[in-house]
Short mmCIF file of C-alpha atoms and ligand atoms in Angstrom, two decimals:
data_model
loop_
_atom_site.label_atom_id
_atom_site.label_comp_id
_atom_site.label_asym_id
_atom_site.label_seq_id
_atom_site.Cartn_x
_atom_site.Cartn_y
_atom_site.Cartn_z
CA MET A 1 102.24 72.02 59.23
CA SER A 2 98.57 71.57 60.04
CA SER A 3 95.97 71.56 57.26
CA ASN A 4 93.92 74.65 56.66
CA LEU A 5 90.84 72.52 57.02
CA THR A 6 91.53 71.12 60.51
CA THR A 7 91.72 74.56 62.13
CA ASP A 8 88.48 76.50 63.03
CA ARG A 9 89.17 80.14 62.06
CA PRO A 10 86.93 83.16 62.74
CA THR A 11 84.82 84.29 59.70
CA PHE A 12 84.03 87.86 58.86
CA VAL A 13 81.06 88.09 56.43
CA THR A 14 78.85 91.12 57.42
CA HIS A 15 76.27 91.10 54.63
CA LEU A 16 75.55 90.78 50.94
CA GLN A 17 75.06 93.70 48.66
CA CYS A 18 73.39 94.20 45.32
CA SER A 19 75.97 94.97 42.65
CA ILE A 20 73.81 97.53 40.96
CA THR A 21 71.74 99.28 43.68
CA GLY A 22 74.02 98.76 46.81
CA GLU A 23 70.99 97.56 48.65
CA ARG A 24 71.94 95.37 51.65
CA TYR A 25 70.98 91.69 52.14
CA GLU A 26 71.22 89.58 55.25
CA ALA A 27 74.09 87.06 55.31
CA ASP A 28 73.52 83.37 56.35
CA THR A 29 70.27 82.99 54.44
CA LEU A 30 69.78 81.67 50.92
CA HIS A 31 69.83 84.16 48.20
CA GLY A 32 69.75 84.16 44.46
CA LEU A 33 69.94 87.40 42.48
CA SER A 34 69.10 90.79 44.10
CA ARG A 35 65.55 92.34 43.81
CA ALA A 36 66.95 94.24 40.77
CA GLY A 37 67.89 91.01 39.21
CA ARG A 38 71.61 91.44 39.52
CA PRO A 39 74.39 89.58 41.26
CA LEU A 40 74.94 89.86 45.01
CA LEU A 41 78.35 90.58 46.32
CA VAL A 42 79.57 89.27 49.76
CA ARG A 43 81.01 91.93 52.07
CA TYR A 44 83.41 91.47 54.94
CA ASP A 45 84.50 93.31 58.02
CA LEU A 46 87.94 93.96 56.56
CA ASP A 47 89.11 96.07 59.45
CA ALA A 48 88.49 93.07 61.74
CA VAL A 49 90.33 90.81 59.14
CA LYS A 50 93.28 93.22 59.19
CA ALA A 51 93.41 93.01 62.97
CA THR A 52 93.41 89.11 62.99
CA LEU A 53 95.39 88.17 60.01
CA SER A 54 98.78 89.34 58.69
CA ARG A 55 100.69 88.41 55.52
CA GLU A 56 103.25 86.51 57.68
CA VAL A 57 100.67 84.31 59.28
CA LEU A 58 99.18 83.68 55.91
CA ALA A 59 102.69 82.79 54.43
CA ALA A 60 103.17 80.05 57.09
CA ARG A 61 99.94 78.32 56.14
CA PRO A 62 99.74 75.44 53.57
CA THR A 63 99.18 77.23 50.11
CA ASP A 64 95.92 75.77 49.07
CA MET A 65 92.84 77.74 48.47
CA TRP A 66 91.48 77.42 52.08
CA ARG A 67 94.44 79.36 53.49
CA TRP A 68 92.29 82.39 52.51
CA ARG A 69 89.59 81.26 54.99
CA GLU A 70 89.03 84.73 56.61
CA LEU A 71 88.25 86.23 53.17
CA LEU A 72 85.80 83.43 52.26
CA PRO A 73 82.11 83.00 53.16
CA VAL A 74 81.99 79.54 54.65
CA ARG A 75 81.20 79.78 58.37
CA GLY A 76 81.38 76.27 59.59
CA THR A 77 84.70 74.29 58.86
CA GLU A 78 82.45 71.11 58.85
CA ASN A 79 80.60 72.49 55.76
CA ILE A 80 83.79 72.76 53.80
CA VAL A 81 84.10 70.20 50.89
CA SER A 82 87.38 69.66 49.32
CA LEU A 83 89.06 67.68 46.61
CA GLY A 84 92.50 69.33 47.05
CA GLU A 85 92.21 72.83 45.68
CA ILE A 86 95.90 73.64 45.15
CA GLU A 87 97.47 76.97 44.48
CA THR A 88 98.14 76.80 40.73
CA PRO A 89 101.57 77.40 39.26
CA LEU A 90 102.70 80.29 36.97
CA ILE A 91 104.37 78.71 34.03
CA PRO A 92 106.69 80.68 31.76
CA ILE A 93 106.18 80.22 28.00
CA PRO A 94 109.20 82.00 26.74
CA LYS A 95 108.99 80.62 22.96
CA SER A 96 105.33 81.03 22.19
CA GLY A 97 104.67 83.95 24.53
CA GLY A 98 107.94 85.74 25.35
CA GLY A 99 110.18 86.41 28.29
CA ASN A 100 107.66 88.20 30.54
CA VAL A 101 104.58 86.04 30.09
CA LEU A 102 103.41 83.52 32.65
CA VAL A 103 100.55 81.20 32.37
CA LYS A 104 98.40 80.64 35.49
CA ASP A 105 97.65 77.02 34.83
CA GLU A 106 94.25 76.34 36.32
CA GLY A 107 93.95 72.94 34.57
CA ARG A 108 95.56 71.44 37.63
CA LEU A 109 92.57 71.97 39.86
CA PRO A 110 90.11 69.27 40.77
CA THR A 111 87.98 68.29 37.74
CA GLY A 112 90.54 69.82 35.54
CA SER A 113 89.31 73.47 35.43
CA PHE A 114 89.06 76.56 37.49
CA LYS A 115 85.38 76.13 37.74
CA ALA A 116 86.40 74.09 40.81
CA ARG A 117 87.37 77.19 42.58
CA GLY A 118 83.80 78.74 42.27
CA LEU A 119 81.77 75.54 42.72
CA VAL A 120 83.65 74.42 45.81
CA MET A 121 82.62 77.54 47.55
CA ALA A 122 79.16 77.66 46.13
CA VAL A 123 78.52 73.97 47.11
CA ALA A 124 79.95 74.50 50.62
CA MET A 125 77.60 77.42 50.98
CA ALA A 126 74.70 75.44 49.66
CA LYS A 127 75.43 72.70 52.22
CA GLU A 128 75.74 75.32 54.98
CA LEU A 129 72.35 76.79 54.00
CA GLY A 130 70.42 73.43 53.65
CA VAL A 131 70.07 73.14 49.91
CA THR A 132 69.24 69.67 48.75
CA ARG A 133 68.81 69.88 45.00
CA ILE A 134 70.63 72.04 42.58
CA ALA A 135 70.25 72.61 38.76
CA MET A 136 72.66 74.28 36.38
CA PRO A 137 73.19 75.23 32.69
CA THR A 138 76.75 74.68 31.62
CA ASN A 139 79.02 74.58 28.57
CA GLY A 140 80.75 71.76 30.41
CA ASN A 141 83.41 72.50 33.12
CA ALA A 142 81.07 74.13 35.56
CA GLY A 143 78.76 71.08 35.37
CA ALA A 144 81.63 68.70 35.97
CA ALA A 145 82.89 70.68 39.14
CA LEU A 146 79.25 71.02 40.51
CA ALA A 147 78.66 67.22 39.95
CA ALA A 148 81.79 66.24 41.66
CA TYR A 149 81.55 68.51 44.77
CA CYS A 150 77.71 67.72 45.10
CA SER A 151 78.22 64.06 45.02
CA ARG A 152 80.73 64.46 47.77
CA VAL A 153 78.28 66.24 50.12
CA GLY A 154 75.24 64.39 49.08
CA ILE A 155 73.31 67.17 47.05
CA GLU A 156 71.24 66.11 44.12
CA THR A 157 72.16 67.78 40.80
CA ILE A 158 70.53 68.18 37.43
CA VAL A 159 72.72 69.65 34.62
CA PHE A 160 71.66 71.03 31.20
CA CYS A 161 74.20 71.53 28.41
CA PRO A 162 74.03 72.62 24.80
CA GLU A 163 73.90 69.51 22.71
CA ASP A 164 77.34 70.27 21.07
CA THR A 165 79.04 70.48 24.36
CA PRO A 166 82.36 68.47 24.26
CA GLU A 167 81.69 64.85 24.70
CA ILE A 168 84.13 64.48 27.52
CA ASN A 169 82.48 67.15 29.51
CA VAL A 170 78.95 65.53 29.20
CA ARG A 171 80.36 62.15 30.21
CA GLU A 172 82.39 63.40 33.27
CA ILE A 173 79.18 65.22 34.48
CA ALA A 174 77.29 61.91 34.32
CA MET A 175 80.21 59.96 35.90
CA GLN A 176 80.41 62.18 38.74
CA GLY A 177 76.91 61.64 39.68
CA ALA A 178 74.67 64.37 38.09
CA ARG A 179 71.75 63.73 35.90
CA VAL A 180 72.76 65.47 32.69
CA TRP A 181 70.70 66.55 29.71
CA ARG A 182 71.74 67.70 26.21
CA VAL A 183 69.57 70.49 25.09
CA ASN A 184 69.09 71.78 21.59
CA GLY A 185 70.11 75.35 22.16
CA LEU A 186 72.82 77.51 23.73
CA ILE A 187 73.74 78.00 27.41
CA ASP A 188 71.21 80.73 27.90
CA ASP A 189 68.50 78.47 26.53
CA CYS A 190 69.55 75.78 29.08
CA GLY A 191 69.36 78.68 31.69
CA ALA A 192 65.83 79.42 30.85
CA ILE A 193 64.97 75.78 31.65
CA VAL A 194 66.70 76.04 35.03
CA GLY A 195 64.99 79.28 35.75
CA LYS A 196 61.55 77.83 35.14
CA GLY A 197 62.22 74.84 37.38
CA ALA A 198 63.58 77.09 40.20
CA ALA A 199 60.47 79.40 39.88
CA GLU A 200 58.33 76.24 40.51
CA GLY A 201 60.38 75.40 43.57
CA ARG A 202 61.88 72.30 42.04
CA TRP A 203 65.49 73.18 42.65
CA PHE A 204 68.00 75.85 43.54
CA ASP A 205 69.37 77.80 40.47
CA PHE A 206 73.20 77.65 40.24
CA SER A 207 73.56 79.60 36.95
CA THR A 208 76.67 81.79 36.72
CA LEU A 209 76.40 84.65 39.20
CA LYS A 210 72.78 83.75 40.08
CA GLU A 211 73.98 82.74 43.56
CA PRO A 212 76.54 84.84 45.39
CA TYR A 213 79.43 82.57 46.23
CA ARG A 214 81.02 81.44 43.00
CA ILE A 215 82.55 84.92 42.76
CA GLU A 216 84.11 84.32 46.17
CA GLY A 217 85.77 81.14 45.06
CA LYS A 218 86.99 82.63 41.76
CA LYS A 219 88.28 85.53 43.83
CA THR A 220 91.09 83.36 45.17
CA MET A 221 92.79 83.54 41.74
CA GLY A 222 93.45 87.26 42.44
CA LEU A 223 94.54 86.62 46.06
CA GLU A 224 96.92 83.86 44.81
CA LEU A 225 98.40 86.07 42.13
CA ALA A 226 99.13 88.77 44.71
CA ALA A 227 100.81 86.40 47.02
CA GLN A 228 102.78 84.60 44.31
CA GLY A 229 104.10 88.01 43.04
CA GLY A 230 105.32 88.98 46.45
CA TRP A 231 102.36 91.37 46.86
CA ARG A 232 103.09 92.97 43.52
CA LEU A 233 100.53 92.48 40.77
CA PRO A 234 101.37 91.97 37.08
CA ASP A 235 101.06 94.84 34.74
CA ALA A 236 98.28 93.14 32.64
CA ILE A 237 96.05 90.14 32.85
CA PHE A 238 94.48 88.32 30.03
CA TYR A 239 91.27 86.48 31.00
CA PRO A 240 89.06 84.40 28.70
CA THR A 241 85.71 85.79 29.52
CA GLY A 242 82.35 84.01 29.37
CA GLY A 243 80.18 84.89 32.35
CA GLY A 244 83.22 86.93 33.69
CA THR A 245 83.04 85.40 37.24
CA GLY A 246 86.87 85.25 37.41
CA LEU A 247 87.49 88.74 36.12
CA ILE A 248 84.85 90.21 38.47
CA GLY A 249 86.15 88.03 41.28
CA MET A 250 89.81 89.12 40.85
CA TRP A 251 88.87 92.69 40.67
CA LYS A 252 87.01 92.35 43.98
CA ALA A 253 89.87 90.53 45.48
CA PHE A 254 92.38 93.41 44.57
CA ASP A 255 90.05 95.85 46.34
CA GLU A 256 89.92 93.75 49.47
CA LEU A 257 93.66 93.33 49.53
CA GLU A 258 94.09 97.14 49.29
CA LYS A 259 91.75 97.65 52.16
CA LEU A 260 93.76 95.20 54.22
CA GLY A 261 96.93 97.25 53.26
CA TRP A 262 98.54 94.36 51.62
CA ILE A 263 98.76 95.90 48.23
CA GLY A 264 98.70 99.55 46.96
CA PRO A 265 96.32 101.19 44.55
CA GLU A 266 98.07 100.03 41.46
CA ARG A 267 96.03 97.56 39.39
CA PRO A 268 96.85 95.34 36.36
CA ARG A 269 95.17 96.35 33.09
CA MET A 270 92.46 93.69 32.74
CA TYR A 271 91.87 92.39 29.27
CA ALA A 272 88.70 90.51 28.76
CA VAL A 273 89.30 88.02 25.87
CA GLN A 274 86.51 86.60 23.88
CA ALA A 275 86.15 84.66 20.64
CA SER A 276 85.16 86.68 17.64
CA GLY A 277 82.28 84.24 17.00
CA CYS A 278 80.74 85.22 20.45
CA ALA A 279 81.98 88.57 21.60
CA PRO A 280 79.09 90.51 23.36
CA ILE A 281 81.49 92.20 25.85
CA VAL A 282 83.96 93.24 23.07
CA ARG A 283 80.93 94.82 21.16
CA ALA A 284 79.63 96.65 24.28
CA PHE A 285 83.17 97.81 25.23
CA GLU A 286 83.77 99.25 21.80
CA ALA A 287 80.32 100.89 21.63
CA GLY A 288 80.80 102.54 25.08
CA GLU A 289 77.80 100.68 26.54
CA GLU A 290 77.28 99.77 30.08
CA HIS A 291 75.35 96.63 29.33
CA ALA A 292 75.93 93.88 26.58
CA GLU A 293 73.12 92.74 24.29
CA ARG A 294 72.80 89.03 23.53
CA TRP A 295 75.07 87.76 20.73
CA GLU A 296 73.11 85.86 18.04
CA ASP A 297 74.38 82.71 16.43
CA ALA A 298 77.37 82.34 18.90
CA HIS A 299 79.96 79.85 17.64
CA THR A 300 83.53 79.12 18.61
CA VAL A 301 85.86 76.13 19.35
CA ALA A 302 86.37 77.70 22.75
CA ALA A 303 83.30 76.26 24.33
CA GLY A 304 83.86 77.75 27.88
CA ILE A 305 83.51 81.29 26.53
CA ARG A 306 80.51 80.68 24.30
CA VAL A 307 78.23 82.80 26.58
CA PRO A 308 76.00 85.05 24.42
CA ARG A 309 74.62 86.89 27.42
CA ALA A 310 76.22 87.54 30.86
CA VAL A 311 74.09 88.80 33.85
CA GLY A 312 77.28 90.43 35.24
CA ASP A 313 78.15 92.20 31.93
CA PHE A 314 78.28 95.66 33.61
CA LEU A 315 80.66 94.36 36.34
CA ILE A 316 83.05 92.97 33.61
CA LEU A 317 82.79 96.16 31.60
CA ARG A 318 83.40 98.32 34.66
CA ALA A 319 86.39 96.44 35.84
CA VAL A 320 87.98 96.44 32.24
CA ARG A 321 87.38 100.18 31.89
CA GLU A 322 88.58 101.16 35.51
CA SER A 323 91.72 99.13 34.97
CA GLY A 324 92.63 100.84 31.76
CA GLY A 325 92.37 97.49 29.87
CA LYS A 326 90.18 96.45 26.96
CA ALA A 327 87.84 93.71 25.65
CA LEU A 328 89.56 91.93 22.89
CA GLY A 329 88.10 89.42 20.26
CA VAL A 330 90.21 86.71 18.57
CA GLY A 331 89.17 84.30 15.80
CA ASP A 332 89.21 80.54 16.08
CA PRO A 333 92.09 80.16 13.59
CA ALA A 334 94.20 82.28 15.87
CA ILE A 335 93.18 80.40 18.96
CA LEU A 336 93.96 77.01 17.44
CA LYS A 337 97.37 78.40 16.22
CA ALA A 338 98.20 79.62 19.66
CA VAL A 339 97.25 76.29 21.34
CA GLU A 340 99.42 74.31 18.89
CA GLU A 341 102.54 76.62 19.15
CA CYS A 342 102.42 76.74 22.93
CA ALA A 343 102.22 72.94 23.03
CA LYS A 344 104.89 72.32 20.35
CA GLN A 345 107.41 75.09 21.49
CA ASP A 346 106.83 75.28 25.22
CA GLY A 347 105.36 71.87 25.98
CA LEU A 348 102.30 73.32 27.72
CA LEU A 349 98.93 72.02 26.42
CA LEU A 350 96.42 74.86 26.74
CA CYS A 351 92.70 74.63 26.50
CA PRO A 352 91.30 76.73 23.56
CA GLU A 353 90.10 79.37 26.02
CA GLY A 354 93.71 79.70 27.31
CA GLY A 355 94.95 79.75 23.53
CA ALA A 356 92.55 82.72 23.16
CA THR A 357 94.49 84.68 25.74
CA LEU A 358 97.78 83.84 24.14
CA ALA A 359 96.41 84.81 20.76
CA ALA A 360 94.99 88.18 22.14
CA TYR A 361 98.24 88.90 23.97
CA ARG A 362 100.21 88.53 20.59
CA GLU A 363 97.80 90.67 18.92
CA ALA A 364 98.07 93.32 21.65
CA LEU A 365 101.87 93.30 21.28
CA LYS A 366 101.49 93.94 17.59
CA THR A 367 99.18 96.87 18.15
CA GLY A 368 101.20 98.31 20.78
CA GLU A 369 98.47 97.76 23.35
CA VAL A 370 101.15 96.01 25.59
CA ASP A 371 104.93 96.26 25.65
CA GLU A 372 107.29 93.29 25.51
CA ASP A 373 108.80 94.22 28.83
CA GLU A 374 105.55 94.40 30.76
CA ARG A 375 104.80 91.48 33.17
CA VAL A 376 101.74 89.66 31.87
CA VAL A 377 99.66 86.78 33.18
CA LEU A 378 97.46 84.73 30.90
CA PHE A 379 94.90 82.49 32.29
CA ASN A 380 94.68 78.87 31.14
CA CYS A 381 91.50 77.87 32.74
CA ALA A 382 91.26 74.11 31.95
CA THR A 383 93.51 71.34 31.06
CA GLY A 384 93.94 70.93 27.34
CA LEU A 385 93.39 67.21 27.77
CA LYS A 386 89.66 67.79 27.93
CA TYR A 387 89.45 69.08 24.36
CA PRO A 388 89.54 67.41 21.01
CA MET A 389 93.00 67.33 19.46
CA PRO A 390 94.21 66.89 15.86
CA ALA A 391 94.43 63.13 14.88
CA ALA A 392 97.77 61.39 14.95
CA PRO A 393 97.11 58.74 12.43
CA GLN A 394 100.45 57.16 11.69
CA THR A 395 100.87 53.34 12.30
CA LEU A 396 103.84 51.06 12.12
CA ASP A 397 103.88 47.43 11.22
CA ARG A 398 106.37 45.74 13.57
CA HIS A 399 106.50 42.66 11.31
CA GLY A 400 107.53 44.57 8.12
CA ALA A 401 110.69 46.21 7.20
CA ILE A 402 110.96 49.39 9.19
CA ASP A 403 112.47 52.41 7.49
CA PHE A 404 114.29 53.95 10.44
CA ASP A 405 115.36 56.94 8.40
CA ALA A 406 111.68 57.93 7.91
CA LEU A 407 110.72 57.72 11.66
C1 PLP B 1 84.03 78.90 32.22
C2 PLP B 1 85.15 78.92 31.55
C3 PLP B 1 85.73 80.14 31.14
C4 PLP B 1 84.92 81.51 31.36
O1 PLP B 1 85.06 81.80 32.71
P1 PLP B 1 84.11 82.90 33.37
O2 PLP B 1 84.83 83.35 34.61
O3 PLP B 1 82.72 82.34 33.57
O4 PLP B 1 84.13 84.13 32.42
C5 PLP B 1 86.94 80.24 30.41
N1 PLP B 1 87.58 79.05 30.12
C6 PLP B 1 87.13 77.88 30.47
C7 PLP B 1 87.93 76.66 30.12
C8 PLP B 1 85.92 77.74 31.21
O5 PLP B 1 85.52 76.59 31.52
#
């Protein structure tokens, strides 16, 4: 079978569109946010895609992310950068989750998190559009993926993270060739520095949703889920929500698949899961608001979802509401308990953000929000190996008497 990257395939982007006003923007030129200060969405000629591509043709291709080429923005195959973006598996967790629960394990992607999906696309587009220097605020995983892909294509990167970002993240960012700075603030404080430098023309701003193409990369999670389920989507999806790129992307993917006639109008209920120490979307959802105010004093062990303010807040809230889902908050103790039980009972080491989805699912079972017989997908967005684990301090003196009964 030939690689998805050795074949030039036609591309179908028609334009970009402001997610709040609907205003049209030209494709193939560099854009940040729309004039209204909101994310831009990539639009395709889906009728033409439909005439070119069938589910059968797609099924014959290798299963990596570039199989979806006609639904992705990169024009020139030579601009594609890749570190092996595989289709991630759906892993049952019968003991800690239950018989109908699958974990989409995104920790197996390059750089160990699903940030690779978004950044591989955004970096390919940056290359295509001639960007030479990029800056980004990050809680860790996005910075690592940015650094890796940019080093590969020779784009310079400057990354800013909160000073308490997990040590491993800061080091992997540096190791993969970015200049990384620890900042005494939260991710939106880092974002302010990036924004200031961008306004001065020092670099291109790669903050979440402030360039249009990360959503397109994250969208492939929704495309994959549909294909993996035989073009039938699960009943409910639990997604750990920070900036919300993945949730917004999947929601967009489902629409595009319906327009292609590959799925029907049914949608999973989308559950946006946040940590109760940083839950701006949950608060806005419960108050019936369209936008979410900044969450003060944000704290949680789940660093990837410690996002006090999201520019795509209204897109997350819309998708959750249209789907009949909810925004759910879970506490750190429940998150850590879920991580431990999944690891000890089912042998799958989740990241804390993934643990949050399992904790939220169990809570939703208790409250009757979901039924045990519904097909549920939880997202584990990074490998658990990137996060601090409880110590295992026992030692054994091989020269002394060994009490084998006590081992
Ligand atoms: C970034 C991140 C999230 C949140 O993803 P968004 O799509 O930005 O909401 C969740 N979990 C992990 C591990 C992350 O790195």
